[in-house]
Tab-separated table of N, CA and C in Angstrom:
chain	number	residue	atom	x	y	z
A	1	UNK	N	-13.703	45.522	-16.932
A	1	UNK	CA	-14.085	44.174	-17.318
A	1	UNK	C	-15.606	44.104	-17.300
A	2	UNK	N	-16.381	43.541	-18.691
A	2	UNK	CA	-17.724	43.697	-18.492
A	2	UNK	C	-18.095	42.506	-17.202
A	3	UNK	N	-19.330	41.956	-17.519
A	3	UNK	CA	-20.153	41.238	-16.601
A	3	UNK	C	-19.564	39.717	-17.774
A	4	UNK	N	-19.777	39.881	-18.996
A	4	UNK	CA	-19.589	38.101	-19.515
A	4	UNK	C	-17.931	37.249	-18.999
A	5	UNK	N	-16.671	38.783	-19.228
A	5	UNK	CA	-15.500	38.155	-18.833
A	5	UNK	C	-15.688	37.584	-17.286
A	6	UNK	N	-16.468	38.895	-16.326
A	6	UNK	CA	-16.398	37.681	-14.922
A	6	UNK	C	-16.727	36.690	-14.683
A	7	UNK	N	-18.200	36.887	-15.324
A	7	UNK	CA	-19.128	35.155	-15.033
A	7	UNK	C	-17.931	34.144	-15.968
A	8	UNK	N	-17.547	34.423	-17.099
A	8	UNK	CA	-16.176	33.226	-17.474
A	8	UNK	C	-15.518	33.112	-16.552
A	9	UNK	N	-14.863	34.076	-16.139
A	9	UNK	CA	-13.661	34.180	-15.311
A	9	UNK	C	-14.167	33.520	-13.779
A	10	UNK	N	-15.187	33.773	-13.651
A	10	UNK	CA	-15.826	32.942	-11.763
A	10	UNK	C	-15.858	31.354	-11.852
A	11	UNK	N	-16.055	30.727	-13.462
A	11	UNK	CA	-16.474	29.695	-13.893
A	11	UNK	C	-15.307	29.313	-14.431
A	12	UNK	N	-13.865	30.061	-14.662
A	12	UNK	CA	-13.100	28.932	-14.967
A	12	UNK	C	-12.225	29.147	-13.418
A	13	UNK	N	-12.991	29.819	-11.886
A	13	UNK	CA	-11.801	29.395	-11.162
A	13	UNK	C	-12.750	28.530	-10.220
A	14	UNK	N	-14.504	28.118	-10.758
A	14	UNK	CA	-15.166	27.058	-9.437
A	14	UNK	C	-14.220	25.576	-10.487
A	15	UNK	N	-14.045	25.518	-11.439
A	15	UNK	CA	-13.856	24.278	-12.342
A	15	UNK	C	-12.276	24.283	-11.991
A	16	UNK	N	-11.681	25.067	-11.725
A	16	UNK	CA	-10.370	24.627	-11.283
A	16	UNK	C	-10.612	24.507	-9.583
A	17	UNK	N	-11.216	25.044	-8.650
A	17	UNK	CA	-10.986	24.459	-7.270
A	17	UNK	C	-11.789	22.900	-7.785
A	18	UNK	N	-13.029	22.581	-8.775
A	18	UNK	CA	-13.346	21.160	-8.721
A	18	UNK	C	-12.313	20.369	-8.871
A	19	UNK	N	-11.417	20.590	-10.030
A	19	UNK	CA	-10.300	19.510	-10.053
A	19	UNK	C	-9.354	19.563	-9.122
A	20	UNK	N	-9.291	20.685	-8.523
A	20	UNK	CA	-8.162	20.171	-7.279
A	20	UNK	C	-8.472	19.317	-6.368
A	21	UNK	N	-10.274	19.487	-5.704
A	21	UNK	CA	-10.496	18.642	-5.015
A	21	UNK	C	-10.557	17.329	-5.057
A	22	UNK	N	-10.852	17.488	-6.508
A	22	UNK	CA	-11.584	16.107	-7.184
A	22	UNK	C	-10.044	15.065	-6.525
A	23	UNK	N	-8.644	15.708	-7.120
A	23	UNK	CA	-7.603	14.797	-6.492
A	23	UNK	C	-7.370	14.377	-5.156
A	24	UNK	N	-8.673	14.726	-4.087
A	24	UNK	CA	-8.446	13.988	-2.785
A	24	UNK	C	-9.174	13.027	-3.105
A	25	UNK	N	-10.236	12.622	-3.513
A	25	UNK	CA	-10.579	11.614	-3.935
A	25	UNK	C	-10.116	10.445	-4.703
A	26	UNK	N	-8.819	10.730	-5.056
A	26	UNK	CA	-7.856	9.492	-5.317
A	26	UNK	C	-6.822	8.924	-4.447
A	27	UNK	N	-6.834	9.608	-3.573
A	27	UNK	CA	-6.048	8.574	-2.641
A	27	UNK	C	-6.400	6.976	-2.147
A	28	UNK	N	-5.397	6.283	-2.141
A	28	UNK	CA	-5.811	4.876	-2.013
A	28	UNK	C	-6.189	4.816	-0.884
A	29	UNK	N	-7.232	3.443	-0.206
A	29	UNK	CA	-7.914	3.117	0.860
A	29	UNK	C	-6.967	3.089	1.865
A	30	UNK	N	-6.059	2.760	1.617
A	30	UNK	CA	-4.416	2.051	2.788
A	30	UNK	C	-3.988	3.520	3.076
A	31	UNK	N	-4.175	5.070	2.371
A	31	UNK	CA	-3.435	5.727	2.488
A	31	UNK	C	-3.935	6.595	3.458
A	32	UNK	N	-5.811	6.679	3.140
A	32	UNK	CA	-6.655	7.412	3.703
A	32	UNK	C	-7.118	6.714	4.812
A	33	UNK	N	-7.020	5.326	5.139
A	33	UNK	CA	-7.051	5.050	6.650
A	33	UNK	C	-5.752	5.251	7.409
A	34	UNK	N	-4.717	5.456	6.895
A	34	UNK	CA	-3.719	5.605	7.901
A	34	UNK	C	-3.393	7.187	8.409
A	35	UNK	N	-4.679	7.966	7.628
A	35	UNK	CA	-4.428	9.186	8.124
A	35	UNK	C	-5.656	9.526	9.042
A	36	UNK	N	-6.514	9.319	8.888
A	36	UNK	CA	-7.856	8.459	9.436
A	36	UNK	C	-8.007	8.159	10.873
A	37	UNK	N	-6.890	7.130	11.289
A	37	UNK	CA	-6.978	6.292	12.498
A	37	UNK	C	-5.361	6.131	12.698
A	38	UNK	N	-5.595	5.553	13.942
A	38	UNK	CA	-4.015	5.809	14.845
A	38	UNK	C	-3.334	4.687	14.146
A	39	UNK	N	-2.094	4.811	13.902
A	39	UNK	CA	-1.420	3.288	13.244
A	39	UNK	C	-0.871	2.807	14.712
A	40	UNK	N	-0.882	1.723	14.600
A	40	UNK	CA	-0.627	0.587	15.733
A	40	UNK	C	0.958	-0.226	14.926
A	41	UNK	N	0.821	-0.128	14.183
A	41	UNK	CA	2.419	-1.173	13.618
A	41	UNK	C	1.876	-0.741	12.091
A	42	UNK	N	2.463	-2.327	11.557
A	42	UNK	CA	2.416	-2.327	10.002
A	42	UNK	C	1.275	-2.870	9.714
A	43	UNK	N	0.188	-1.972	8.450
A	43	UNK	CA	-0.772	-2.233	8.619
A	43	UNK	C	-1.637	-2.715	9.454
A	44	UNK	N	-1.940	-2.233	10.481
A	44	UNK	CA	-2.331	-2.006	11.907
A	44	UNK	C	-3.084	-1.055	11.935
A	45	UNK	N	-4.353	-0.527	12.169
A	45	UNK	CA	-4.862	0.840	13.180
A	45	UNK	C	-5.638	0.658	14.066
A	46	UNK	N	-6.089	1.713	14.597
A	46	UNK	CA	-6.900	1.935	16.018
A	46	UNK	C	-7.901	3.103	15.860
A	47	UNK	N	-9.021	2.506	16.465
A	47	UNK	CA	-10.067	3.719	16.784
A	47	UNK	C	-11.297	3.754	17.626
A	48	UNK	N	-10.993	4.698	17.831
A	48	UNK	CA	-12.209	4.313	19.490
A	48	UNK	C	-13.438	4.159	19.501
A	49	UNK	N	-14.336	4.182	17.738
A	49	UNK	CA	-15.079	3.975	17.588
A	49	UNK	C	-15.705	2.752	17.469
A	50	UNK	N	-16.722	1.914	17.859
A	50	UNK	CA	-16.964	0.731	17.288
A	50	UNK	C	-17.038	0.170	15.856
A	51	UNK	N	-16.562	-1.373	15.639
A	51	UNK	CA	-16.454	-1.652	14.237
A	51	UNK	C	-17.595	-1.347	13.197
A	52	UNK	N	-18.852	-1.280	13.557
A	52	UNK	CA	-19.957	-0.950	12.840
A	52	UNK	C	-19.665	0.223	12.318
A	53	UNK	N	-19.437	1.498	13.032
A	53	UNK	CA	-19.126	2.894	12.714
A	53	UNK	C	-17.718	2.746	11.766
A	54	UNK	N	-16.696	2.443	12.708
A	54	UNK	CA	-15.413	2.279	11.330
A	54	UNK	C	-15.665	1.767	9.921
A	55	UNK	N	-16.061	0.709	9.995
A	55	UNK	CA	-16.430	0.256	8.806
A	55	UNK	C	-17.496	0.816	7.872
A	56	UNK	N	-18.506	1.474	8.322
A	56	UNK	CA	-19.618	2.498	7.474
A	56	UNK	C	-18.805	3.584	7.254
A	57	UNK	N	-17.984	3.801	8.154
A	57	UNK	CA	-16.623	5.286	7.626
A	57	UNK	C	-16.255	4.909	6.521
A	58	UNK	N	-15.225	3.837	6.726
A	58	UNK	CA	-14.694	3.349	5.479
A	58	UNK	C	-15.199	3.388	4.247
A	59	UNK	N	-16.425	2.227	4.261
A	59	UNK	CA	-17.018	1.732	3.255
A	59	UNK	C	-17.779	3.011	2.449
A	60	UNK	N	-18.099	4.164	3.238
A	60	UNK	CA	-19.062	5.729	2.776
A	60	UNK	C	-17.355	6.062	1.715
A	61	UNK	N	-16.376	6.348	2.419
A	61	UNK	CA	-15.387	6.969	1.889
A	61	UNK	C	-14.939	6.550	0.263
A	62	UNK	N	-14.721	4.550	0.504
A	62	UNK	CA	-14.297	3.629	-0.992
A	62	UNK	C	-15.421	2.668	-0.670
A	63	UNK	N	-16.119	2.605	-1.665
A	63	UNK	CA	-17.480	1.801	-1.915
A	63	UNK	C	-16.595	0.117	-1.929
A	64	UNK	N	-16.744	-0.872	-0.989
A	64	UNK	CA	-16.151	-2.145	-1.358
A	64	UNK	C	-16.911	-3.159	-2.510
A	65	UNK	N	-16.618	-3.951	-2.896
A	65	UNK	CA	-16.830	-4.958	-3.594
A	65	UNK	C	-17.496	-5.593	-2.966
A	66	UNK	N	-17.697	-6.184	-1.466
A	66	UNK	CA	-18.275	-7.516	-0.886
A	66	UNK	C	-18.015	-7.114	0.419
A	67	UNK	N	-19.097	-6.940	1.903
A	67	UNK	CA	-18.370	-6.922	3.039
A	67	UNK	C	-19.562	-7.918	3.605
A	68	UNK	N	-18.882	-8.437	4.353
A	68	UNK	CA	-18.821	-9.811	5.386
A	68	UNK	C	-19.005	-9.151	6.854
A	69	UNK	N	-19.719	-9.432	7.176
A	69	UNK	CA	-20.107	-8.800	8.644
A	69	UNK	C	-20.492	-9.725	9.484
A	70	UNK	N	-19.886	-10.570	10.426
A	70	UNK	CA	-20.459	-11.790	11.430
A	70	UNK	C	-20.231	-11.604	12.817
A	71	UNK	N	-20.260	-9.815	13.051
A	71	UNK	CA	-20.303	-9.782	14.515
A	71	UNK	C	-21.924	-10.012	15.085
A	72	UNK	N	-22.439	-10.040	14.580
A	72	UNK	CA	-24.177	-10.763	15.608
A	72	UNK	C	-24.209	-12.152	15.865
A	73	UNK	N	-23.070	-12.742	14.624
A	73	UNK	CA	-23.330	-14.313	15.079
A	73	UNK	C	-21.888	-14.966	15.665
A	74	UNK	N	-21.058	-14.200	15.861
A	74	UNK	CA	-19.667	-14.287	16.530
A	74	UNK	C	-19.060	-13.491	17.407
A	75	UNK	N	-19.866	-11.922	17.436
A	75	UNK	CA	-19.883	-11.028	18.751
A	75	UNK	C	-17.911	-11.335	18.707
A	76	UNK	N	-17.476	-10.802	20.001
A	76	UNK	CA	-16.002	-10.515	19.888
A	76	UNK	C	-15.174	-10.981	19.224
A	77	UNK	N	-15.620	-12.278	18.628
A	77	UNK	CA	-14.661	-13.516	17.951
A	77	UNK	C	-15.032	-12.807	16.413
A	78	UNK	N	-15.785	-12.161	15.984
A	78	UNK	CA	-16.630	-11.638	14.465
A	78	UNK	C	-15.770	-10.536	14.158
A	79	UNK	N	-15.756	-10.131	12.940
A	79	UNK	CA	-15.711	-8.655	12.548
A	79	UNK	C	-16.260	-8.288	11.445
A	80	UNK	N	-16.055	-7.040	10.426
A	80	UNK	CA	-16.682	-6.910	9.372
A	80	UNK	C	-15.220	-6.887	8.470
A	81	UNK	N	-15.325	-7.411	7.498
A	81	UNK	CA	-14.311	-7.409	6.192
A	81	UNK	C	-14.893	-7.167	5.314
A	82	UNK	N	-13.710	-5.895	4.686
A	82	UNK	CA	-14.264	-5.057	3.529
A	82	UNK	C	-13.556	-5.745	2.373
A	83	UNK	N	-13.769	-6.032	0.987
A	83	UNK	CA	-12.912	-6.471	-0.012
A	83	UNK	C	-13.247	-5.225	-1.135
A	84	UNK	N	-11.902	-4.942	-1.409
A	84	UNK	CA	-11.849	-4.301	-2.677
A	84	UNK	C	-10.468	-4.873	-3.291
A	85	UNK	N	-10.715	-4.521	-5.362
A	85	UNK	CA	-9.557	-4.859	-5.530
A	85	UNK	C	-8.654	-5.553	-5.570
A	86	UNK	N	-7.840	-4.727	-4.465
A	86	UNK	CA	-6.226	-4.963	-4.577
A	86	UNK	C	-6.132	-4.505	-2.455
A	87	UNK	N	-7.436	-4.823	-2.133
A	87	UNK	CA	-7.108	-4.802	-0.577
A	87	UNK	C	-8.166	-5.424	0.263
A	88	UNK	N	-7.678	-5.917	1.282
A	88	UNK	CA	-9.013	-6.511	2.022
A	88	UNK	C	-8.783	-5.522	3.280
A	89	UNK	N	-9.841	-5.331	3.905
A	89	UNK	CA	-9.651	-4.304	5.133
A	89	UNK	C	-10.612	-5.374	6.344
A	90	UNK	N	-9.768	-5.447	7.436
A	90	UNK	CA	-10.808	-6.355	8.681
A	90	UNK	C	-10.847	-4.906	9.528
A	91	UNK	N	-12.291	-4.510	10.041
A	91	UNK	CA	-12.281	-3.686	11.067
A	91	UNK	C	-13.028	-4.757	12.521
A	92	UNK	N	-11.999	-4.977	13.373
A	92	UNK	CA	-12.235	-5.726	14.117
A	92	UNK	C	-12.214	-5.661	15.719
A	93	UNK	N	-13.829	-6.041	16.712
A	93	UNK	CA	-13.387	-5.278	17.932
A	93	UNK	C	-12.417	-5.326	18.765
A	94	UNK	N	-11.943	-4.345	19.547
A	94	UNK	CA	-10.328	-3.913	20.506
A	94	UNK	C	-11.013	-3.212	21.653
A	95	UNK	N	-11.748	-3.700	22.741
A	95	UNK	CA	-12.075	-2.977	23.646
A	95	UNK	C	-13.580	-2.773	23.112
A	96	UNK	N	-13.602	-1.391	23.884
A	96	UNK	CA	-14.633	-0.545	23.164
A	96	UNK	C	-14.052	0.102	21.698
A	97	UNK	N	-13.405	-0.183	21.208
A	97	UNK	CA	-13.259	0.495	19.846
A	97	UNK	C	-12.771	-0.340	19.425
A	98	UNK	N	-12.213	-0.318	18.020
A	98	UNK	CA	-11.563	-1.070	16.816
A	98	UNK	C	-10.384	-1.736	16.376
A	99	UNK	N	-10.068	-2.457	16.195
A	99	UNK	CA	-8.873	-2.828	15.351
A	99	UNK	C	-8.997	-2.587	13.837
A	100	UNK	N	-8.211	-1.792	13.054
A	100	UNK	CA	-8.468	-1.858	11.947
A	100	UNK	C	-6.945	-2.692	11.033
A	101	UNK	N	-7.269	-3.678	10.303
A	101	UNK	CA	-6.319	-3.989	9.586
A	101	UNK	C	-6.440	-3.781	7.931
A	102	UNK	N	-5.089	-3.361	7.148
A	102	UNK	CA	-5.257	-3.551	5.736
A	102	UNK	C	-4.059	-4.518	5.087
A	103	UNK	N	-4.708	-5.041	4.396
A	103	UNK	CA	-3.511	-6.249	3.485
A	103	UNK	C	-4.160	-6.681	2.366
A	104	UNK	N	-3.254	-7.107	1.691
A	104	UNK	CA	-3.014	-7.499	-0.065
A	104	UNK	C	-4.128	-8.516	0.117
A	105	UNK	N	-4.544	-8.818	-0.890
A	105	UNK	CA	-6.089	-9.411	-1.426
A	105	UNK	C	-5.884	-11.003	-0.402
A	106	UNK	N	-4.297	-11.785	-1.008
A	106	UNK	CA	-4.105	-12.934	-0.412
A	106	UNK	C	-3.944	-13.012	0.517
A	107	UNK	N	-2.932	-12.087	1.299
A	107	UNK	CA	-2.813	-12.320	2.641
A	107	UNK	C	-4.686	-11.719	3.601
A	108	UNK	N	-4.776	-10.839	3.349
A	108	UNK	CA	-6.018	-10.785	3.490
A	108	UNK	C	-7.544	-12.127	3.750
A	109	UNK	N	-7.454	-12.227	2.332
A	109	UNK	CA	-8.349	-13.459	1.915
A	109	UNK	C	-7.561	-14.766	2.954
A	110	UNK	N	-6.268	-15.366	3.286
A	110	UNK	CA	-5.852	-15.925	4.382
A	110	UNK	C	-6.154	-15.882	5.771
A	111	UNK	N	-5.593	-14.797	6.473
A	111	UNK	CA	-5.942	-14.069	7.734
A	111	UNK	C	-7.569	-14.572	7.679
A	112	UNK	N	-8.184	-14.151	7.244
A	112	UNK	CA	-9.912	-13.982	7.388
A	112	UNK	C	-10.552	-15.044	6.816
A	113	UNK	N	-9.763	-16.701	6.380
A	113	UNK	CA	-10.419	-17.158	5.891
A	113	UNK	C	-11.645	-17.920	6.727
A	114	UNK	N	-11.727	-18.349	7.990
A	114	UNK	CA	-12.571	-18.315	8.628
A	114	UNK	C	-13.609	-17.965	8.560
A	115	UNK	N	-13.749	-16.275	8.261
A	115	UNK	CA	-14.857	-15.578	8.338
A	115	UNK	C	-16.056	-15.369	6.821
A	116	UNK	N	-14.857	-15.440	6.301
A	116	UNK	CA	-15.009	-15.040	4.506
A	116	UNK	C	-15.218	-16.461	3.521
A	117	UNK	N	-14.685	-17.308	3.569
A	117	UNK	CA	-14.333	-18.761	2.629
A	117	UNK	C	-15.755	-18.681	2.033
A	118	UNK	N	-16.859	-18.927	2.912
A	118	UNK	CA	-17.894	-19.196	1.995
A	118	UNK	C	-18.803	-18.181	1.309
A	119	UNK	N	-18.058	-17.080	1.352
A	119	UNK	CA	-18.481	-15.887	0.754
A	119	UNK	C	-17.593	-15.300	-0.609
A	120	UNK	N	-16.184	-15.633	-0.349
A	120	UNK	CA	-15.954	-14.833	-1.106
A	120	UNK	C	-14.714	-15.979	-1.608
A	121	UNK	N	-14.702	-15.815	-3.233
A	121	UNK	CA	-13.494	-16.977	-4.271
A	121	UNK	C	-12.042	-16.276	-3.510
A	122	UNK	N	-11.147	-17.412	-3.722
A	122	UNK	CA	-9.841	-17.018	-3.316
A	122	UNK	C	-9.407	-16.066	-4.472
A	123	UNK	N	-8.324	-15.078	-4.195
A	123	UNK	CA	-8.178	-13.787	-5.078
A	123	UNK	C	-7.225	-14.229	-6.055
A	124	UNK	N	-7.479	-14.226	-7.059
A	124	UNK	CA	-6.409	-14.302	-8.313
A	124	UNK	C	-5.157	-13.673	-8.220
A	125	UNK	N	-4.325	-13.388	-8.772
A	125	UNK	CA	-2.662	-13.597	-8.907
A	125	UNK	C	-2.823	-12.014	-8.664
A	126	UNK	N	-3.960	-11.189	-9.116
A	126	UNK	CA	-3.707	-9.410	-9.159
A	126	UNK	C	-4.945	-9.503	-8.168
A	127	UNK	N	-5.608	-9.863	-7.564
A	127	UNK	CA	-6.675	-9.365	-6.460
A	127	UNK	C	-7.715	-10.227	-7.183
A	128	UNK	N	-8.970	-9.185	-6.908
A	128	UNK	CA	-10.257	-9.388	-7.803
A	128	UNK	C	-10.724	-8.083	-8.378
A	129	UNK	N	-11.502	-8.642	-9.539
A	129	UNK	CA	-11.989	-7.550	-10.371
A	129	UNK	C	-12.773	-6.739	-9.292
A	130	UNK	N	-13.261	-5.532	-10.330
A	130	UNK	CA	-14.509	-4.946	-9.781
A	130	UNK	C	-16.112	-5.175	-9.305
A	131	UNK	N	-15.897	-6.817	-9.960
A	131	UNK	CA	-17.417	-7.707	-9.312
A	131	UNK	C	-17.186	-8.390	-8.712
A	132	UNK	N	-15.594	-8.734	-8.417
A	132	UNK	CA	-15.199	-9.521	-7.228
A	132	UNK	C	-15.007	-11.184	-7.632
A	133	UNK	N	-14.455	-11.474	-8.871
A	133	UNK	CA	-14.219	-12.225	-9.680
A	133	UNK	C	-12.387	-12.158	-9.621
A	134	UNK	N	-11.582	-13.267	-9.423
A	134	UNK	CA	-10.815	-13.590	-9.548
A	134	UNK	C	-9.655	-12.755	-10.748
A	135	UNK	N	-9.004	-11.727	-10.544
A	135	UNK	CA	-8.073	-11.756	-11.451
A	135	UNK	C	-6.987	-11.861	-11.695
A	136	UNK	N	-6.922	-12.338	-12.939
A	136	UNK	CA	-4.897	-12.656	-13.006
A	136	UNK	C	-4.537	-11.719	-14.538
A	137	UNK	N	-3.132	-11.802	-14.090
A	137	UNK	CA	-2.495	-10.803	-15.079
A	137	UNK	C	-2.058	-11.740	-16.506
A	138	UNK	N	-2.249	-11.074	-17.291
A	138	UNK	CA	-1.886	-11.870	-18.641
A	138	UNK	C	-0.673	-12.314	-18.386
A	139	UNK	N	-0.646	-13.387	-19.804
A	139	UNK	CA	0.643	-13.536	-19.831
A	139	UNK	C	1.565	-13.012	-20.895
A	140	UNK	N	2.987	-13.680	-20.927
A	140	UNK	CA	3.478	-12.791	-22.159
A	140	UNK	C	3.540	-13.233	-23.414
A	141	UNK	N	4.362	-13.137	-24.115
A	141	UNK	CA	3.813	-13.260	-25.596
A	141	UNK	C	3.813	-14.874	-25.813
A	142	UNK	N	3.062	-15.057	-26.601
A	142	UNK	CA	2.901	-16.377	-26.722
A	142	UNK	C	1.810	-17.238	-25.589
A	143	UNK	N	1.284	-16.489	-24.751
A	143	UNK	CA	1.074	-17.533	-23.644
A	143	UNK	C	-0.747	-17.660	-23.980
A	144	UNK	N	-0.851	-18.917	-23.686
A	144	UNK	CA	-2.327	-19.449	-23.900
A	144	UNK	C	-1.923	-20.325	-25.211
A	145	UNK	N	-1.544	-20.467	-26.120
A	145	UNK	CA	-1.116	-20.859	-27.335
A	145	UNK	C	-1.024	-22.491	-27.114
């Protein structure tokens, strides 16, 4: 085999380990924190790190839409809430370490309205877009008319 078939041949097996990896990078946020951190129940986790650190984990891993952070002005009663999507994530303090919760945009946007209301629109019928704008799902034929 000369030297051009290897350098092809080295270059079509770095472009196939890229796409294999590339598919850990699609796992959803709900899937990769529950492997992440200890599950505590349903949508529930735990981690012994403080919420500042969990949440820069998180947020480094899936870039959020909007996070809300009011532990300096609410200290134990505060946490940070991440919004993306089709999920809201509260990483909230438990001791010296974390509570981490994940839930659907509404129940989410509920739970946390306290913290969030004047930050962030209530979530449309499918979450919120990618700028964090309200979305809803079309309708069917005929609808708007």
């Amino acid at each position: 085999m000369n030297s051009r078939h290897r350098m092809i041949g080295g270059a079509c097996a770095a472009l196939v380990t890229v796409l294999a990896l590339g598919g850990c990078g699609s796992k959803s946020q709900e899937s990769w924190i529950g492997d992440k951190y200890k599950k505590m129940g349903a949508g529930t986790y735990r981690s012994p790190k403080a919420p500042p650190a969990v949440a820069t984990e998180i947020n480094n891993k899936f870039r959020s839409i909007d996070r809300v952070d009011n532990m300096a002005t609410m200290g134990a009663a505060g946490g940070i809430f991440l919004r993306y999507p089709q999920l809201v994530v509260g990483v909230l303090p438990n001791g010296t370490g974390s509570r981490i919760t994940v839930d659907t945009p509404r129940s989410g946007y509920n739970r946390y309205y306290s913290h969030v209301s004047g930050r962030w629109a209530s979530p449309g019928s499918h979450g919120w877009t990618s700028t964090g704008a309200a979305s809803f799902r079309g309708g069917g034929s005929g609808s708007g008319k």
